[in-house]
Amino acid sequence: MIGILILFLIQCVAIGVCSVFGWTDIHPDLVTIQMIGFTSILLIYIFAKKTNNKLMFGLLTMGYAARVGIMFIDIYGSSLFTILHSGDDTERFYIRSVEYYEGNYSHFTTYYPYIIKDIYEIFGKNRLIAQYVNILCWVGVVFVVLAACKLFHVKEKCVIFIMAYLALLPNYICISSILLRESIMIFLDTWGFYLCLKWMKKKLFISLIMAFVVTFPAIILHSASIGLWIGFALIYAFWDVGTQRFAFQAKTIFVLLLGIAAIILLNFSSYRNLIMAYLPTNLSIESITSKEFAAGDSDYLMNIQVNNGVELIFWTIIRMFFFVFSPLPGSTTSLKYIFAFIVDSVPTAVIIFLTIKDAYYNKKGKYVFAAYAVCLIVIGIFAWGVSNAGTAMRHRSLIVGVFAIAYCMANEKKLIPVKIVDETKAAEE
């Protein structure tokens, strides 16, 4: 371990020297590749230490290697092969970040290009390092989910299964390897939900406060993540840490009223565009359902007419289903989306089914309910904001870490208390 730390310190010093002498601007890719090499050695060592199983170690190493490979293909081989989700948005983020870095553009679009620009300030104008940060965010999700497995004493075979899900899910591999903000948001959302769980299970109120804090940057990047805040508030309102169950309490009404007041005040404050930019200013049937979409090759449920509250509830449920499982068979004839159904929609359905089944069998429904309540709020926000399978695949990945933790909670071991036997009495008997 000391050798790894020394290696890491040498790397930091080398990057610092390169930055001082301006070499990060002259040879940015060269500096970054050596940094990725050092970091990879460190991460593989940590994978080996964090896992007691060779299969789990192999899965994490494969997941990491696949992401690094996809990253290099996306940057250096895009003319030969286009990575899923890479295209207009990734190029727009890159161009805007360069303009911010060079001081040639001042108009605000989203915060993600500013994050990339800040990375350039350290490592030079280097797209490679910006995308590698997204891979490190996947590593962060893995460590958070492993921590959740430890918190809930999850069986080893279930830990291996969920690591395979996080490491090899093709949609997640692509999203965490290219220049998109989703990978950062997935990490923050997963970490925030884990902290909320620590409060539920360990009664650490500071963990609940930190859950709100760590998810704040995710909300700034995309306001739909405010669904996690709403979920955390509802969990706090109804969860009794003493009895470890959901119940209507004295604080419930106070928290609910306080939450409603906060949303109303925020909606009319100068900070609205910071936190609620993607949400309608006035909650009405028309404001929720009237978003216009550019036609594509994997659209679903376009031009739906909603005239009353009952129809709104009905179509919201249908749209939530499509958001979670699109592309669905029959909705598109494109081979790439049929493939996407097999490698993303099906695994999503499997993980949800297994979680609900195991939660019922192991009597862990209260924790899984908390996870799925948060997921359903986020999905509900996206339900009317997305009408394209490709976009749905991108945005539903925001809760892939919460799905993973929910599966872990459903498979918590039942710890058998150790009875202390009086050996003298036992011998007499």
Tab-separated table of C-alpha atoms in Angstrom:
chain	number	residue	atom	x	y	z
A	1	MET	CA	0.000	0.000	0.000
A	2	ILE	CA	2.864	2.382	0.805
A	3	GLY	CA	4.321	1.781	-2.645
A	4	ILE	CA	0.982	2.672	-4.271
A	5	LEU	CA	0.727	5.870	-2.235
A	6	ILE	CA	4.272	6.851	-3.223
A	7	LEU	CA	3.362	6.161	-6.863
A	8	PHE	CA	0.283	8.357	-6.519
A	9	LEU	CA	2.290	11.188	-4.928
A	10	ILE	CA	4.882	11.008	-7.717
A	11	GLN	CA	2.048	11.263	-10.228
A	12	CYS	CA	0.608	14.344	-8.482
A	13	VAL	CA	4.036	15.999	-8.403
A	14	ALA	CA	4.596	15.172	-12.092
A	15	ILE	CA	1.240	16.699	-13.071
A	16	GLY	CA	1.978	19.767	-10.933
A	17	VAL	CA	5.360	20.273	-12.640
A	18	CYS	CA	3.790	19.836	-16.077
A	19	SER	CA	1.125	22.393	-15.196
A	20	VAL	CA	3.650	24.962	-13.883
A	21	PHE	CA	5.796	24.751	-17.031
A	22	GLY	CA	2.761	24.803	-19.338
A	23	TRP	CA	3.337	21.302	-20.693
A	24	THR	CA	-0.315	20.430	-20.020
A	25	ASP	CA	-1.194	22.850	-22.827
A	26	ILE	CA	1.607	21.735	-25.169
A	27	HIS	CA	1.203	17.963	-24.709
A	28	PRO	CA	-2.121	17.548	-22.864
A	29	ASP	CA	-2.883	14.020	-24.094
A	30	LEU	CA	0.591	12.748	-23.166
A	31	VAL	CA	0.295	14.072	-19.613
A	32	THR	CA	-3.215	12.655	-19.260
A	33	ILE	CA	-2.309	9.203	-20.581
A	34	GLN	CA	0.493	8.864	-18.022
A	35	MET	CA	-1.938	9.994	-15.325
A	36	ILE	CA	-4.523	7.424	-16.462
A	37	GLY	CA	-1.819	4.762	-16.378
A	38	PHE	CA	-0.814	5.573	-12.785
A	39	THR	CA	-4.433	5.855	-11.650
A	40	SER	CA	-5.337	2.555	-13.298
A	41	ILE	CA	-2.635	0.752	-11.311
A	42	LEU	CA	-3.966	2.337	-8.131
A	43	LEU	CA	-7.586	1.455	-8.916
A	44	ILE	CA	-6.841	-2.158	-9.829
A	45	TYR	CA	-4.985	-2.487	-6.526
A	46	ILE	CA	-7.991	-1.032	-4.674
A	47	PHE	CA	-10.363	-3.377	-6.548
A	48	ALA	CA	-8.234	-6.296	-5.360
A	49	LYS	CA	-8.340	-5.035	-1.754
A	50	LYS	CA	-12.078	-4.227	-1.810
A	51	THR	CA	-13.101	-7.633	-3.171
A	52	ASN	CA	-12.478	-11.032	-1.610
A	53	ASN	CA	-13.703	-12.828	-4.701
A	54	LYS	CA	-11.748	-13.309	-7.933
A	55	LEU	CA	-14.909	-13.153	-10.042
A	56	MET	CA	-15.923	-9.817	-8.513
A	57	PHE	CA	-12.423	-8.446	-9.039
A	58	GLY	CA	-12.532	-9.601	-12.651
A	59	LEU	CA	-15.926	-7.958	-13.210
A	60	LEU	CA	-14.791	-4.600	-11.853
A	61	THR	CA	-11.551	-4.732	-13.828
A	62	MET	CA	-13.475	-5.591	-17.011
A	63	GLY	CA	-15.936	-2.768	-16.386
A	64	TYR	CA	-13.112	-0.287	-15.868
A	65	ALA	CA	-11.146	-1.498	-18.912
A	66	ALA	CA	-14.269	-1.379	-21.109
A	67	ARG	CA	-14.887	2.242	-20.120
A	68	VAL	CA	-11.312	3.294	-20.789
A	69	GLY	CA	-11.473	1.570	-24.175
A	70	ILE	CA	-14.789	3.238	-25.090
A	71	MET	CA	-13.349	6.601	-24.044
A	72	PHE	CA	-10.368	6.239	-26.396
A	73	ILE	CA	-12.621	5.081	-29.247
A	74	ASP	CA	-14.960	8.025	-28.710
A	75	ILE	CA	-12.087	10.540	-28.825
A	76	TYR	CA	-9.716	9.035	-31.373
A	77	GLY	CA	-11.920	6.711	-33.425
A	78	SER	CA	-15.246	8.545	-33.706
A	79	SER	CA	-14.858	8.780	-37.489
A	80	LEU	CA	-14.887	4.984	-37.669
A	81	PHE	CA	-17.335	4.090	-34.898
A	82	THR	CA	-19.988	6.141	-33.091
A	83	ILE	CA	-20.521	5.347	-29.428
A	84	LEU	CA	-24.124	5.181	-28.149
A	85	HIS	CA	-25.292	8.639	-26.894
A	86	SER	CA	-22.201	10.350	-28.321
A	87	GLY	CA	-22.980	13.031	-30.878
A	88	ASP	CA	-24.673	16.407	-30.825
A	89	ASP	CA	-24.826	16.885	-27.040
A	90	THR	CA	-21.275	15.698	-26.341
A	91	GLU	CA	-19.834	17.872	-29.095
A	92	ARG	CA	-21.856	20.864	-27.938
A	93	PHE	CA	-20.535	20.430	-24.388
A	94	TYR	CA	-16.964	20.192	-25.678
A	95	ILE	CA	-17.188	23.221	-27.982
A	96	ARG	CA	-18.837	25.352	-25.308
A	97	SER	CA	-16.261	24.332	-22.658
A	98	VAL	CA	-13.397	25.287	-24.981
A	99	GLU	CA	-15.039	28.650	-25.658
A	100	TYR	CA	-15.405	29.278	-21.907
A	101	TYR	CA	-11.780	28.231	-21.343
A	102	GLU	CA	-10.492	30.532	-24.073
A	103	GLY	CA	-12.764	33.396	-23.012
A	104	ASN	CA	-14.550	33.570	-26.363
A	105	TYR	CA	-18.065	32.951	-25.069
A	106	SER	CA	-19.968	34.298	-22.075
A	107	HIS	CA	-23.578	33.219	-22.687
A	108	PHE	CA	-24.819	30.673	-20.126
A	109	THR	CA	-26.235	27.361	-21.341
A	110	THR	CA	-25.743	24.704	-18.615
A	111	TYR	CA	-23.233	24.251	-15.799
A	112	TYR	CA	-21.561	21.148	-17.232
A	113	PRO	CA	-19.301	23.038	-19.702
A	114	TYR	CA	-18.106	25.154	-16.764
A	115	ILE	CA	-17.056	21.977	-14.926
A	116	ILE	CA	-15.120	20.855	-18.003
A	117	LYS	CA	-13.563	24.325	-18.267
A	118	ASP	CA	-12.398	24.093	-14.638
A	119	ILE	CA	-10.741	20.752	-15.455
A	120	TYR	CA	-8.958	22.464	-18.355
A	121	GLU	CA	-7.623	25.070	-15.926
A	122	ILE	CA	-5.639	22.297	-14.211
A	123	PHE	CA	-4.801	19.915	-17.049
A	124	GLY	CA	-4.925	22.146	-20.104
A	125	LYS	CA	-7.455	22.001	-22.930
A	126	ASN	CA	-7.780	18.259	-22.747
A	127	ARG	CA	-10.975	16.388	-23.558
A	128	LEU	CA	-9.413	13.092	-22.484
A	129	ILE	CA	-9.186	14.041	-18.807
A	130	ALA	CA	-12.710	15.478	-18.841
A	131	GLN	CA	-14.113	12.133	-19.987
A	132	TYR	CA	-11.861	10.180	-17.627
A	133	VAL	CA	-13.451	12.065	-14.714
A	134	ASN	CA	-16.746	10.429	-15.745
A	135	ILE	CA	-15.103	6.999	-15.508
A	136	LEU	CA	-13.879	7.865	-12.009
A	137	CYS	CA	-17.479	8.749	-11.131
A	138	TRP	CA	-18.463	5.188	-12.115
A	139	VAL	CA	-15.732	3.938	-9.752
A	140	GLY	CA	-17.319	6.120	-7.063
A	141	VAL	CA	-20.726	4.507	-7.680
A	142	VAL	CA	-19.151	1.053	-7.321
A	143	PHE	CA	-17.586	1.990	-3.964
A	144	VAL	CA	-20.847	3.514	-2.688
A	145	VAL	CA	-22.828	0.393	-3.626
A	146	LEU	CA	-20.175	-1.810	-1.991
A	147	ALA	CA	-20.557	0.323	1.146
A	148	ALA	CA	-24.330	-0.255	0.975
A	149	CYS	CA	-23.689	-3.998	0.654
A	150	LYS	CA	-21.583	-3.830	3.824
A	151	LEU	CA	-24.215	-1.744	5.631
A	152	PHE	CA	-26.897	-4.345	4.849
A	153	HIS	CA	-24.645	-7.433	5.169
A	154	VAL	CA	-25.551	-8.575	1.654
A	155	LYS	CA	-24.824	-12.157	0.617
A	156	GLU	CA	-21.700	-12.532	-1.506
A	157	LYS	CA	-23.477	-14.002	-4.547
A	158	CYS	CA	-25.820	-11.002	-4.574
A	159	VAL	CA	-22.878	-8.596	-4.334
A	160	ILE	CA	-21.272	-10.316	-7.334
A	161	PHE	CA	-24.534	-10.048	-9.278
A	162	ILE	CA	-24.979	-6.337	-8.618
A	163	MET	CA	-21.318	-5.635	-9.441
A	164	ALA	CA	-21.838	-7.406	-12.780
A	165	TYR	CA	-24.895	-5.200	-13.366
A	166	LEU	CA	-22.973	-1.983	-12.652
A	167	ALA	CA	-19.812	-3.041	-14.477
A	168	LEU	CA	-21.216	-4.552	-17.661
A	169	LEU	CA	-24.532	-2.796	-18.379
A	170	PRO	CA	-23.782	-1.494	-21.917
A	171	ASN	CA	-25.827	1.709	-21.613
A	172	TYR	CA	-24.031	2.635	-18.393
A	173	ILE	CA	-20.631	1.787	-19.904
A	174	CYS	CA	-21.232	4.292	-22.708
A	175	ILE	CA	-22.705	7.046	-20.521
A	176	SER	CA	-19.824	6.864	-18.045
A	177	SER	CA	-17.173	6.993	-20.788
A	178	ILE	CA	-18.215	9.930	-22.976
A	179	LEU	CA	-18.598	13.672	-22.472
A	180	LEU	CA	-21.991	13.754	-20.749
A	181	ARG	CA	-23.017	15.126	-17.352
A	182	GLU	CA	-25.034	12.008	-16.443
A	183	SER	CA	-22.068	10.089	-14.968
A	184	ILE	CA	-21.373	12.811	-12.398
A	185	MET	CA	-25.072	12.971	-11.539
A	186	ILE	CA	-25.363	9.182	-11.149
A	187	PHE	CA	-22.509	9.235	-8.624
A	188	LEU	CA	-23.956	12.149	-6.627
A	189	ASP	CA	-27.489	10.702	-6.646
A	190	THR	CA	-26.250	7.258	-5.560
A	191	TRP	CA	-24.079	8.726	-2.813
A	192	GLY	CA	-26.922	10.944	-1.611
A	193	PHE	CA	-29.365	8.047	-1.376
A	194	TYR	CA	-26.779	5.934	0.478
A	195	LEU	CA	-26.372	8.744	3.034
A	196	CYS	CA	-30.157	8.894	3.466
A	197	LEU	CA	-30.115	5.146	4.152
A	198	LYS	CA	-27.393	5.595	6.787
A	199	TRP	CA	-29.744	7.929	8.615
A	200	MET	CA	-32.613	5.443	8.306
A	201	LYS	CA	-30.554	2.526	9.602
A	202	LYS	CA	-27.915	4.111	11.857
A	203	LYS	CA	-29.940	7.125	13.093
A	204	LEU	CA	-27.172	9.534	11.994
A	205	PHE	CA	-28.995	12.807	11.320
A	206	ILE	CA	-25.844	14.373	9.869
A	207	SER	CA	-26.028	11.713	7.119
A	208	LEU	CA	-29.483	12.953	6.122
A	209	ILE	CA	-28.213	16.550	5.983
A	210	MET	CA	-25.267	15.421	3.840
A	211	ALA	CA	-27.673	13.557	1.525
A	212	PHE	CA	-29.226	16.913	0.618
A	213	VAL	CA	-25.801	18.556	0.323
A	214	VAL	CA	-24.140	16.023	-2.022
A	215	THR	CA	-27.132	15.880	-4.375
A	216	PHE	CA	-27.279	19.666	-4.741
A	217	PRO	CA	-24.671	19.752	-7.569
A	218	ALA	CA	-26.685	17.056	-9.403
A	219	ILE	CA	-29.776	19.282	-9.190
A	220	ILE	CA	-27.792	22.197	-10.607
A	221	LEU	CA	-26.681	19.994	-13.504
A	222	HIS	CA	-30.259	18.834	-14.156
A	223	SER	CA	-33.230	19.972	-12.069
A	224	ALA	CA	-35.020	16.593	-12.367
A	225	SER	CA	-32.677	15.397	-9.624
A	226	ILE	CA	-34.775	17.516	-7.261
A	227	GLY	CA	-36.880	14.356	-7.126
A	228	LEU	CA	-34.279	12.987	-4.720
A	229	TRP	CA	-34.732	15.958	-2.400
A	230	ILE	CA	-38.494	15.422	-2.453
A	231	GLY	CA	-37.915	11.728	-1.749
A	232	PHE	CA	-35.533	12.445	1.139
A	233	ALA	CA	-38.046	14.880	2.656
A	234	LEU	CA	-40.872	12.322	2.436
A	235	ILE	CA	-38.707	9.606	3.960
A	236	TYR	CA	-37.792	11.934	6.830
A	237	ALA	CA	-41.453	12.859	7.293
A	238	PHE	CA	-42.689	9.282	7.622
A	239	TRP	CA	-39.708	7.196	8.791
A	240	ASP	CA	-39.500	6.452	12.522
A	241	VAL	CA	-35.837	5.805	13.299
A	242	GLY	CA	-36.739	4.353	16.695
A	243	THR	CA	-39.062	1.611	15.471
A	244	GLN	CA	-37.399	1.337	12.041
A	245	ARG	CA	-40.673	1.580	10.136
A	246	PHE	CA	-42.824	4.059	8.252
A	247	ALA	CA	-45.501	5.744	10.362
A	248	PHE	CA	-47.557	8.919	10.533
A	249	GLN	CA	-45.877	11.066	13.200
A	250	ALA	CA	-46.165	14.474	14.775
A	251	LYS	CA	-43.428	15.795	12.496
A	252	THR	CA	-45.105	14.470	9.332
A	253	ILE	CA	-47.550	17.345	8.773
A	254	PHE	CA	-44.907	19.934	9.690
A	255	VAL	CA	-42.371	18.508	7.230
A	256	LEU	CA	-44.949	18.240	4.433
A	257	LEU	CA	-46.152	21.820	4.913
A	258	LEU	CA	-42.567	23.064	5.157
A	259	GLY	CA	-41.681	21.232	1.924
A	260	ILE	CA	-44.655	22.673	0.033
A	261	ALA	CA	-43.828	26.174	1.292
A	262	ALA	CA	-40.179	25.754	0.250
A	263	ILE	CA	-41.163	24.709	-3.286
A	264	ILE	CA	-43.579	27.645	-3.626
A	265	LEU	CA	-41.028	30.166	-2.344
A	266	LEU	CA	-38.300	28.687	-4.529
A	267	ASN	CA	-40.565	28.869	-7.578
A	268	PHE	CA	-40.860	32.650	-7.166
A	269	SER	CA	-37.285	33.325	-6.034
A	270	SER	CA	-34.263	34.397	-8.051
A	271	TYR	CA	-32.802	30.897	-7.524
A	272	ARG	CA	-35.557	29.165	-9.469
A	273	ASN	CA	-33.525	28.773	-12.660
A	274	LEU	CA	-30.650	27.337	-10.636
A	275	ILE	CA	-32.672	24.457	-9.172
A	276	MET	CA	-35.923	24.162	-11.145
A	277	ALA	CA	-34.944	25.219	-14.673
A	278	TYR	CA	-36.475	22.171	-16.391
A	279	LEU	CA	-39.736	22.233	-14.401
A	280	PRO	CA	-42.872	24.174	-15.448
A	281	THR	CA	-43.407	27.500	-13.688
A	282	ASN	CA	-47.144	26.919	-13.240
A	283	LEU	CA	-48.435	23.464	-12.392
A	284	SER	CA	-51.347	22.823	-14.718
A	285	ILE	CA	-52.380	20.032	-17.074
A	286	GLU	CA	-51.302	22.083	-20.066
A	287	SER	CA	-47.918	23.097	-18.612
A	288	ILE	CA	-47.124	19.469	-17.733
A	289	THR	CA	-48.235	17.844	-20.989
A	290	SER	CA	-47.584	20.485	-23.663
A	291	LYS	CA	-43.840	20.135	-24.157
A	292	GLU	CA	-42.880	20.025	-27.836
A	293	PHE	CA	-40.470	17.345	-29.051
A	294	ALA	CA	-38.354	17.087	-32.164
A	295	ALA	CA	-39.366	13.972	-34.099
A	296	GLY	CA	-36.869	11.087	-34.107
A	297	ASP	CA	-36.619	7.407	-34.982
A	298	SER	CA	-37.495	6.062	-31.528
A	299	ASP	CA	-40.338	8.330	-30.362
A	300	TYR	CA	-43.170	7.071	-28.198
A	301	LEU	CA	-46.553	8.402	-27.018
A	302	MET	CA	-46.371	11.602	-29.049
A	303	ASN	CA	-49.250	14.153	-29.262
A	304	ILE	CA	-51.297	12.750	-26.381
A	305	GLN	CA	-54.420	14.777	-25.538
A	306	VAL	CA	-55.053	15.130	-21.800
A	307	ASN	CA	-58.233	16.930	-20.734
A	308	ASN	CA	-58.648	16.221	-17.025
A	309	GLY	CA	-56.924	14.986	-13.897
A	310	VAL	CA	-57.939	11.346	-14.326
A	311	GLU	CA	-56.449	11.240	-17.834
A	312	LEU	CA	-53.320	12.975	-16.516
A	313	ILE	CA	-52.814	10.276	-13.855
A	314	PHE	CA	-53.493	7.468	-16.360
A	315	TRP	CA	-51.104	8.776	-19.007
A	316	THR	CA	-48.449	9.690	-16.437
A	317	ILE	CA	-48.340	6.058	-15.294
A	318	ILE	CA	-48.133	4.847	-18.899
A	319	ARG	CA	-45.380	7.348	-19.711
A	320	MET	CA	-43.450	6.363	-16.595
A	321	PHE	CA	-43.562	2.739	-17.757
A	322	PHE	CA	-42.298	3.720	-21.224
A	323	PHE	CA	-39.559	5.890	-19.704
A	324	VAL	CA	-38.220	3.015	-17.590
A	325	PHE	CA	-38.422	0.234	-20.204
A	326	SER	CA	-38.066	1.918	-23.634
A	327	PRO	CA	-37.284	0.997	-26.326
A	328	LEU	CA	-40.133	-1.506	-26.199
A	329	PRO	CA	-40.698	-4.200	-28.845
A	330	GLY	CA	-42.930	-2.921	-31.636
A	331	SER	CA	-42.263	0.759	-30.921
A	332	THR	CA	-39.344	0.853	-33.357
A	333	THR	CA	-37.989	-1.234	-36.229
A	334	SER	CA	-34.424	0.040	-35.912
A	335	LEU	CA	-31.950	-2.771	-35.216
A	336	LYS	CA	-29.917	-0.609	-32.836
A	337	TYR	CA	-32.966	0.021	-30.642
A	338	ILE	CA	-33.988	-3.638	-30.731
A	339	PHE	CA	-30.456	-4.372	-29.505
A	340	ALA	CA	-30.861	-1.621	-26.876
A	341	PHE	CA	-34.047	-3.305	-25.632
A	342	ILE	CA	-32.157	-6.572	-25.143
A	343	VAL	CA	-29.100	-5.117	-23.403
A	344	ASP	CA	-30.728	-2.301	-21.371
A	345	SER	CA	-34.521	-2.553	-21.078
A	346	VAL	CA	-34.411	-6.270	-20.246
A	347	PRO	CA	-31.671	-5.954	-17.546
A	348	THR	CA	-33.617	-3.038	-16.026
A	349	ALA	CA	-36.770	-5.153	-15.903
A	350	VAL	CA	-34.832	-8.090	-14.420
A	351	ILE	CA	-33.235	-6.009	-11.647
A	352	ILE	CA	-36.613	-4.505	-10.699
A	353	PHE	CA	-38.337	-7.903	-10.710
A	354	LEU	CA	-35.604	-9.569	-8.626
A	355	THR	CA	-35.567	-6.683	-6.149
A	356	ILE	CA	-39.325	-6.823	-5.550
A	357	LYS	CA	-39.303	-10.647	-5.347
A	358	ASP	CA	-36.373	-10.765	-2.918
A	359	ALA	CA	-37.755	-7.915	-0.817
A	360	TYR	CA	-41.026	-9.840	-0.413
A	361	TYR	CA	-39.252	-13.118	0.362
A	362	ASN	CA	-36.738	-11.565	2.798
A	363	LYS	CA	-39.264	-9.149	4.360
A	364	LYS	CA	-37.171	-6.082	3.473
A	365	GLY	CA	-39.980	-4.146	1.835
A	366	LYS	CA	-39.671	-0.996	3.974
A	367	TYR	CA	-36.155	-0.160	2.758
A	368	VAL	CA	-36.877	-1.087	-0.846
A	369	PHE	CA	-40.044	1.016	-0.670
A	370	ALA	CA	-37.902	4.018	0.303
A	371	ALA	CA	-35.598	3.442	-2.684
A	372	TYR	CA	-38.423	2.970	-5.164
A	373	ALA	CA	-40.330	5.961	-3.785
A	374	VAL	CA	-37.332	8.130	-4.655
A	375	CYS	CA	-37.027	6.472	-8.083
A	376	LEU	CA	-40.723	6.933	-8.857
A	377	ILE	CA	-40.570	10.642	-8.064
A	378	VAL	CA	-37.611	11.112	-10.421
A	379	ILE	CA	-39.315	8.967	-13.077
A	380	GLY	CA	-42.530	10.949	-12.657
A	381	ILE	CA	-40.682	14.203	-13.317
A	382	PHE	CA	-39.110	12.763	-16.467
A	383	ALA	CA	-42.332	11.083	-17.638
A	384	TRP	CA	-43.633	14.127	-19.514
A	385	GLY	CA	-40.216	15.568	-20.297
A	386	VAL	CA	-39.052	12.685	-22.486
A	387	SER	CA	-40.691	11.066	-25.528
A	388	ASN	CA	-37.699	9.389	-27.146
A	389	ALA	CA	-36.208	5.995	-26.264
A	390	GLY	CA	-32.601	7.162	-26.657
A	391	THR	CA	-33.154	10.129	-24.340
A	392	ALA	CA	-35.048	7.908	-21.892
A	393	MET	CA	-32.106	5.490	-21.759
A	394	ARG	CA	-29.787	8.376	-20.920
A	395	HIS	CA	-31.936	9.940	-18.233
A	396	ARG	CA	-33.121	6.767	-16.503
A	397	SER	CA	-29.472	5.914	-15.920
A	398	LEU	CA	-29.527	8.638	-13.233
A	399	ILE	CA	-31.142	6.140	-10.851
A	400	VAL	CA	-29.132	3.058	-11.858
A	401	GLY	CA	-27.193	3.323	-8.583
A	402	VAL	CA	-30.411	3.573	-6.548
A	403	PHE	CA	-31.751	0.474	-8.345
A	404	ALA	CA	-28.505	-1.304	-7.410
A	405	ILE	CA	-28.749	-0.302	-3.738
A	406	ALA	CA	-32.418	-1.340	-3.641
A	407	TYR	CA	-31.400	-4.812	-4.831
A	408	CYS	CA	-28.751	-4.939	-2.098
A	409	MET	CA	-31.272	-3.974	0.593
A	410	ALA	CA	-33.706	-6.634	-0.611
A	411	ASN	CA	-30.993	-9.248	-0.006
A	412	GLU	CA	-29.899	-8.186	3.471
A	413	LYS	CA	-28.767	-11.118	5.612
A	414	LYS	CA	-30.810	-11.935	8.660
A	415	LEU	CA	-28.237	-11.690	11.427
A	416	ILE	CA	-28.687	-14.376	14.075
A	417	PRO	CA	-27.911	-13.035	17.560
A	418	VAL	CA	-25.205	-14.988	19.367
A	419	LYS	CA	-26.436	-16.495	22.623
A	420	ILE	CA	-23.905	-16.572	25.460
A	421	VAL	CA	-24.021	-19.983	27.109
A	422	ASP	CA	-22.934	-20.471	30.703
A	423	GLU	CA	-20.343	-23.234	30.234
A	424	THR	CA	-20.399	-24.219	33.923
A	425	LYS	CA	-24.172	-24.640	33.878
A	426	ALA	CA	-24.001	-26.514	30.573
A	427	ALA	CA	-21.388	-28.896	31.999
A	428	GLU	CA	-23.514	-29.584	35.085
A	429	GLU	CA	-26.472	-30.447	32.894
